[in-house]
Amino acid sequence: EVQLVESGGGLVQAGGSLRLSCVASGFTFDDYAIGWFRQAPGKERERVSCFSSSDGSTYSADSVRGRFTISSDNAKNTVYLQMNSLKPEDTAAYYCAAAVYTCALSPLYWGQGTQVTVSS
C-alpha cells in the first residue's frame, strides 16, 4: 500500500520556522520525485517545492524561494521542507506528493496533509 505521511505542521508566529516531514512507503522512493503543495481556504492548490533524485529536477515557487528548502534522506524514504521566515500568507494545508521520476510530471500519490498556521 502506497503511503505518504506528513508531519511537523503547527502554529507559529510570523518570522518563525517549521520543518515538515514526509515519510513514503509502498513504492520505490528513489524512482519518484517528491514535491510539496499547499492549499489555503478559498484558494487554488499551489506547488511549493519539488526535488527528484532520479533526474535531478527541482522546483521552487517564487513565493517561497529563499525561505523554504526541500531536502531528502533516501535511506529513510523521507523528504523534508524547511520553512524559514514564515509569513501569514504561508498559512495553508501542506501536502507531499510523489510523481514518477521527474518534477515535470503531475503527482501520482498524495499524502493527507498537515496544517501550517502562521500568526501575525
Coordinates of N, CA and C in Angstrom, one line a residue:
E1 N 0.8 -1.2 0.0 CA 0.0 0.0 0.0 C 0.9 1.2 0.0
V2 N 0.6 2.1 -0.9 CA 1.3 3.4 -1.0 C 0.9 4.3 0.1
Q3 N 1.8 4.9 0.8 CA 1.5 5.9 1.8 C 2.5 7.0 1.8
L4 N 2.0 8.2 2.0 CA 2.8 9.4 2.2 C 2.2 10.1 3.4
V5 N 3.1 10.2 4.5 CA 2.6 10.6 5.8 C 3.4 11.9 6.1
E6 N 2.6 13.0 6.2 CA 3.2 14.3 6.6 C 3.2 14.5 8.1
S7 N 4.1 15.3 8.6 CA 4.1 15.7 10.0 C 4.9 17.0 10.1
G8 N 4.7 17.6 11.2 CA 5.5 18.8 11.5 C 4.8 20.1 11.4
G9 N 3.6 20.1 11.0 CA 2.8 21.3 10.9 C 2.5 21.8 12.3
G10 N 1.9 23.0 12.4 CA 1.5 23.6 13.6 C 1.3 25.1 13.5
L11 N 1.2 25.7 14.7 CA 1.0 27.2 14.8 C 2.4 27.8 15.1
V12 N 2.7 28.9 14.3 CA 4.0 29.6 14.6 C 3.7 31.1 14.3
Q13 N 4.5 31.9 15.0 CA 4.4 33.3 14.7 C 5.2 33.7 13.5
A14 N 4.7 34.8 12.9 CA 5.4 35.3 11.7 C 6.9 35.5 12.0
G15 N 7.7 35.1 11.0 CA 9.2 35.1 11.2 C 9.8 33.9 11.7
G16 N 8.9 33.0 12.2 CA 9.4 31.7 12.8 C 9.7 30.7 11.7
S17 N 10.0 29.5 12.2 CA 10.3 28.4 11.3 C 9.6 27.1 11.7
L18 N 9.4 26.2 10.7 CA 8.9 24.9 10.9 C 9.6 24.0 9.9
R19 N 9.7 22.7 10.3 CA 10.2 21.7 9.3 C 9.1 20.6 9.2
L20 N 8.7 20.5 7.9 CA 7.7 19.4 7.6 C 8.5 18.2 7.2
S21 N 7.9 17.0 7.5 CA 8.5 15.8 7.1 C 7.4 15.0 6.3
C22 N 7.9 14.2 5.4 CA 7.0 13.3 4.6 C 7.7 12.0 4.5
V23 N 7.1 11.0 5.1 CA 7.6 9.6 5.1 C 6.9 8.8 4.0
A24 N 7.6 8.2 3.1 CA 7.0 7.5 2.0 C 7.2 6.0 2.2
S25 N 6.2 5.2 1.7 CA 6.3 3.8 1.8 C 5.4 3.2 0.7
G26 N 5.7 2.0 0.3 CA 4.9 1.3 -0.7 C 5.3 1.5 -2.1
F27 N 6.3 2.2 -2.4 CA 6.8 2.4 -3.7 C 8.3 2.6 -3.6
T28 N 9.0 2.5 -4.8 CA 10.4 2.7 -4.8 C 10.8 4.2 -4.8
F29 N 11.2 4.6 -3.6 CA 11.3 6.0 -3.3 C 12.3 6.7 -4.3
D30 N 13.4 6.0 -4.6 CA 14.4 6.6 -5.5 C 13.9 6.9 -6.9
D31 N 12.8 6.2 -7.3 CA 12.3 6.4 -8.7 C 11.3 7.5 -8.8
Y32 N 11.0 8.2 -7.8 CA 10.0 9.2 -7.8 C 10.5 10.6 -7.4
A33 N 9.9 11.6 -7.9 CA 10.1 13.0 -7.5 C 9.1 13.3 -6.4
I34 N 9.5 13.9 -5.3 CA 8.7 14.2 -4.2 C 8.5 15.7 -4.1
G35 N 7.3 16.2 -4.1 CA 7.0 17.6 -4.0 C 6.1 18.0 -2.9
W36 N 6.1 19.2 -2.6 CA 5.2 19.8 -1.6 C 4.3 20.8 -2.2
F37 N 3.0 20.7 -1.9 CA 2.0 21.5 -2.4 C 1.3 22.1 -1.1
R38 N 0.6 23.2 -1.4 CA -0.2 23.8 -0.3 C -1.5 24.3 -0.8
Q39 N -2.5 24.4 0.1 CA -3.8 24.9 -0.3 C -4.4 25.7 0.9
A40 N -4.7 26.9 0.7 CA -5.3 27.7 1.7 C -6.8 27.8 1.4
P41 N -7.6 28.0 2.4 CA -9.1 28.1 2.2 C -9.5 29.1 1.1
G42 N -10.3 28.6 0.2 CA -10.7 29.5 -0.9 C -9.7 29.8 -2.0
K43 N -8.6 29.1 -1.9 CA -7.5 29.4 -2.9 C -7.2 28.1 -3.7
E44 N -6.6 28.2 -4.8 CA -6.2 27.0 -5.6 C -5.0 26.4 -5.0
R45 N -4.8 25.1 -5.2 CA -3.6 24.4 -4.8 C -2.4 25.0 -5.5
E46 N -1.3 25.2 -4.7 CA -0.1 25.8 -5.2 C 1.0 24.8 -5.0
R47 N 1.8 24.6 -6.1 CA 3.0 23.8 -5.9 C 4.1 24.7 -5.3
V48 N 4.7 24.1 -4.2 CA 5.6 24.9 -3.4 C 7.1 24.5 -3.8
S49 N 7.4 23.2 -3.8 CA 8.7 22.8 -4.0 C 8.7 21.4 -4.5
C50 N 9.8 21.0 -5.1 CA 9.9 19.6 -5.6 C 11.4 19.3 -5.8
F51 N 11.7 18.0 -5.6 CA 13.0 17.5 -5.8 C 13.0 16.1 -6.3
S52 N 13.8 15.8 -7.4 CA 13.9 14.4 -7.8 C 15.3 14.0 -7.8
S53 N 15.6 12.9 -7.1 CA 16.9 12.3 -7.2 C 17.1 11.5 -8.4
S54 N 16.0 11.2 -9.1 CA 16.1 10.4 -10.4 C 16.7 11.2 -11.5
D55 N 16.1 12.4 -11.8 CA 16.6 13.1 -12.9 C 17.2 14.5 -12.5
G56 N 17.3 14.7 -11.2 CA 17.9 16.0 -10.7 C 17.0 17.2 -10.9
S57 N 15.8 17.0 -11.3 CA 14.9 18.2 -11.5 C 14.5 18.8 -10.1
T58 N 14.3 20.0 -10.1 CA 13.9 20.7 -8.9 C 12.9 21.8 -9.3
Y59 N 12.2 22.3 -8.3 CA 11.2 23.4 -8.4 C 11.1 24.1 -7.1
S60 N 11.0 25.4 -7.2 CA 10.7 26.2 -6.0 C 9.8 27.4 -6.5
A61 N 8.7 27.5 -5.8 CA 7.8 28.6 -6.2 C 8.4 30.0 -5.9
D62 N 8.1 31.0 -6.7 CA 8.7 32.3 -6.4 C 8.3 32.8 -5.0
S63 N 7.1 32.4 -4.6 CA 6.6 32.9 -3.3 C 7.4 32.4 -2.1
V64 N 8.2 31.3 -2.3 CA 8.9 30.7 -1.1 C 10.4 30.7 -1.4
R65 N 10.8 31.0 -2.6 CA 12.2 30.9 -2.9 C 13.1 31.7 -1.9
G66 N 14.1 31.1 -1.4 CA 15.0 31.8 -0.5 C 14.5 31.6 1.0
R67 N 13.3 31.1 1.2 CA 12.8 30.9 2.5 C 12.6 29.4 2.8
F68 N 12.2 28.7 1.8 CA 11.9 27.2 2.0 C 12.9 26.4 1.3
T69 N 13.3 25.3 1.9 CA 14.3 24.4 1.4 C 13.8 23.0 1.4
I70 N 13.9 22.3 0.3 CA 13.5 20.9 0.3 C 14.7 20.0 0.3
S71 N 14.6 18.9 1.0 CA 15.8 18.0 1.1 C 15.2 16.6 1.3
S72 N 16.1 15.6 1.1 CA 15.6 14.3 1.3 C 16.6 13.4 2.0
D73 N 16.2 12.4 2.6 CA 17.0 11.4 3.2 C 16.6 10.1 2.6
N74 N 17.2 9.6 1.5 CA 16.7 8.5 0.8 C 16.8 7.2 1.6
A75 N 17.7 7.2 2.6 CA 17.9 6.0 3.4 C 16.6 5.8 4.3
K76 N 16.0 6.9 4.6 CA 14.8 6.9 5.5 C 13.5 7.1 4.7
N77 N 13.6 7.2 3.3 CA 12.4 7.4 2.5 C 11.6 8.7 3.0
T78 N 12.4 9.7 3.3 CA 11.8 10.9 3.9 C 12.2 12.1 3.2
V79 N 11.3 13.0 2.9 CA 11.5 14.3 2.4 C 11.1 15.4 3.4
Y80 N 11.9 16.4 3.5 CA 11.7 17.5 4.4 C 11.5 18.8 3.7
L81 N 10.7 19.7 4.3 CA 10.5 21.0 3.8 C 10.9 22.0 5.0
Q82 N 12.0 22.6 5.0 CA 12.4 23.5 6.0 C 11.8 24.9 5.6
M83 N 11.0 25.4 6.5 CA 10.4 26.7 6.2 C 10.8 27.7 7.2
N84 N 11.5 28.7 6.7 CA 12.0 29.8 7.5 C 11.3 31.1 7.1
S85 N 11.4 32.1 8.0 CA 10.9 33.4 7.8 C 9.4 33.3 7.3
L86 N 8.7 32.6 8.1 CA 7.3 32.3 7.7 C 6.4 33.6 7.8
K87 N 5.5 33.6 6.9 CA 4.6 34.8 6.8 C 3.1 34.3 6.9
P88 N 2.2 35.2 7.4 CA 0.8 34.8 7.5 C 0.3 34.2 6.2
E89 N 0.7 34.7 5.0 CA 0.2 34.2 3.8 C 0.8 32.7 3.5
D90 N 1.6 32.2 4.3 CA 2.1 30.8 4.2 C 1.1 29.9 4.8
T91 N 0.1 30.4 5.5 CA -0.9 29.6 6.2 C -1.7 28.8 5.2
A92 N -1.7 27.4 5.4 CA -2.3 26.5 4.4 C -2.2 25.1 4.9
A93 N -2.9 24.2 4.3 CA -2.7 22.8 4.5 C -1.6 22.4 3.5
Y94 N -0.5 21.7 4.0 CA 0.6 21.4 3.2 C 0.6 19.8 2.9
Y95 N 0.7 19.5 1.6 CA 0.7 18.1 1.2 C 2.0 17.7 0.5
C96 N 2.4 16.5 0.8 CA 3.5 16.0 0.0 C 2.9 15.1 -1.1
A97 N 3.6 15.0 -2.2 CA 3.1 14.2 -3.3 C 4.2 13.6 -4.1
A98 N 4.0 12.5 -4.7 CA 5.0 11.8 -5.5 C 4.7 11.6 -6.9
A99 N 5.6 12.0 -7.8 CA 5.4 11.9 -9.2 C 6.5 10.9 -9.7
V100 N 6.1 10.2 -10.8 CA 7.1 9.2 -11.3 C 8.3 10.0 -11.9
Y101 N 9.4 9.7 -11.4 CA 10.7 10.1 -12.0 C 11.1 11.6 -11.9
T102 N 10.2 12.5 -12.3 CA 10.6 13.8 -12.5 C 9.6 14.8 -12.0
C103 N 10.1 16.0 -11.5 CA 9.2 17.0 -11.1 C 8.3 17.6 -12.2
A104 N 8.6 17.3 -13.4 CA 7.8 17.9 -14.5 C 6.5 17.2 -14.7
L105 N 6.3 16.0 -14.1 CA 5.0 15.3 -14.2 C 4.1 15.6 -13.0
S106 N 2.8 15.4 -13.2 CA 1.8 15.6 -12.1 C 2.0 14.4 -11.2
P107 N 1.8 14.7 -9.9 CA 1.9 13.6 -8.9 C 0.9 12.5 -9.1
L108 N 1.4 11.3 -8.7 CA 0.6 10.1 -8.7 C 0.0 9.8 -7.4
Y109 N 0.7 10.1 -6.3 CA 0.3 9.8 -5.0 C 0.3 11.0 -4.1
W110 N -0.6 11.1 -3.2 CA -0.7 12.2 -2.3 C -0.8 11.8 -0.8
G111 N -0.3 12.7 0.0 CA -0.5 12.5 1.5 C -1.8 13.1 1.9
Q112 N -2.0 13.0 3.2 CA -3.3 13.5 3.8 C -3.2 15.0 4.2
G113 N -1.9 15.5 4.3 CA -1.7 16.9 4.6 C -1.5 17.2 6.1
T114 N -0.8 18.3 6.3 CA -0.5 18.8 7.6 C -0.8 20.3 7.6
Q115 N -1.4 20.8 8.6 CA -1.8 22.2 8.7 C -0.7 23.1 9.2
V116 N -0.4 24.2 8.5 CA 0.5 25.2 9.0 C -0.2 26.5 9.1
T117 N -0.1 27.1 10.3 CA -0.8 28.4 10.6 C 0.2 29.3 11.1
V118 N 0.3 30.5 10.4 CA 1.3 31.5 10.8 C 0.5 32.7 11.3
S119 N 0.7 33.1 12.5 CA 0.0 34.2 13.1 C 0.9 35.5 12.9
S120 N 0.1 36.6 12.8 CA 0.8 37.9 12.6 C 1.2 38.6 13.9

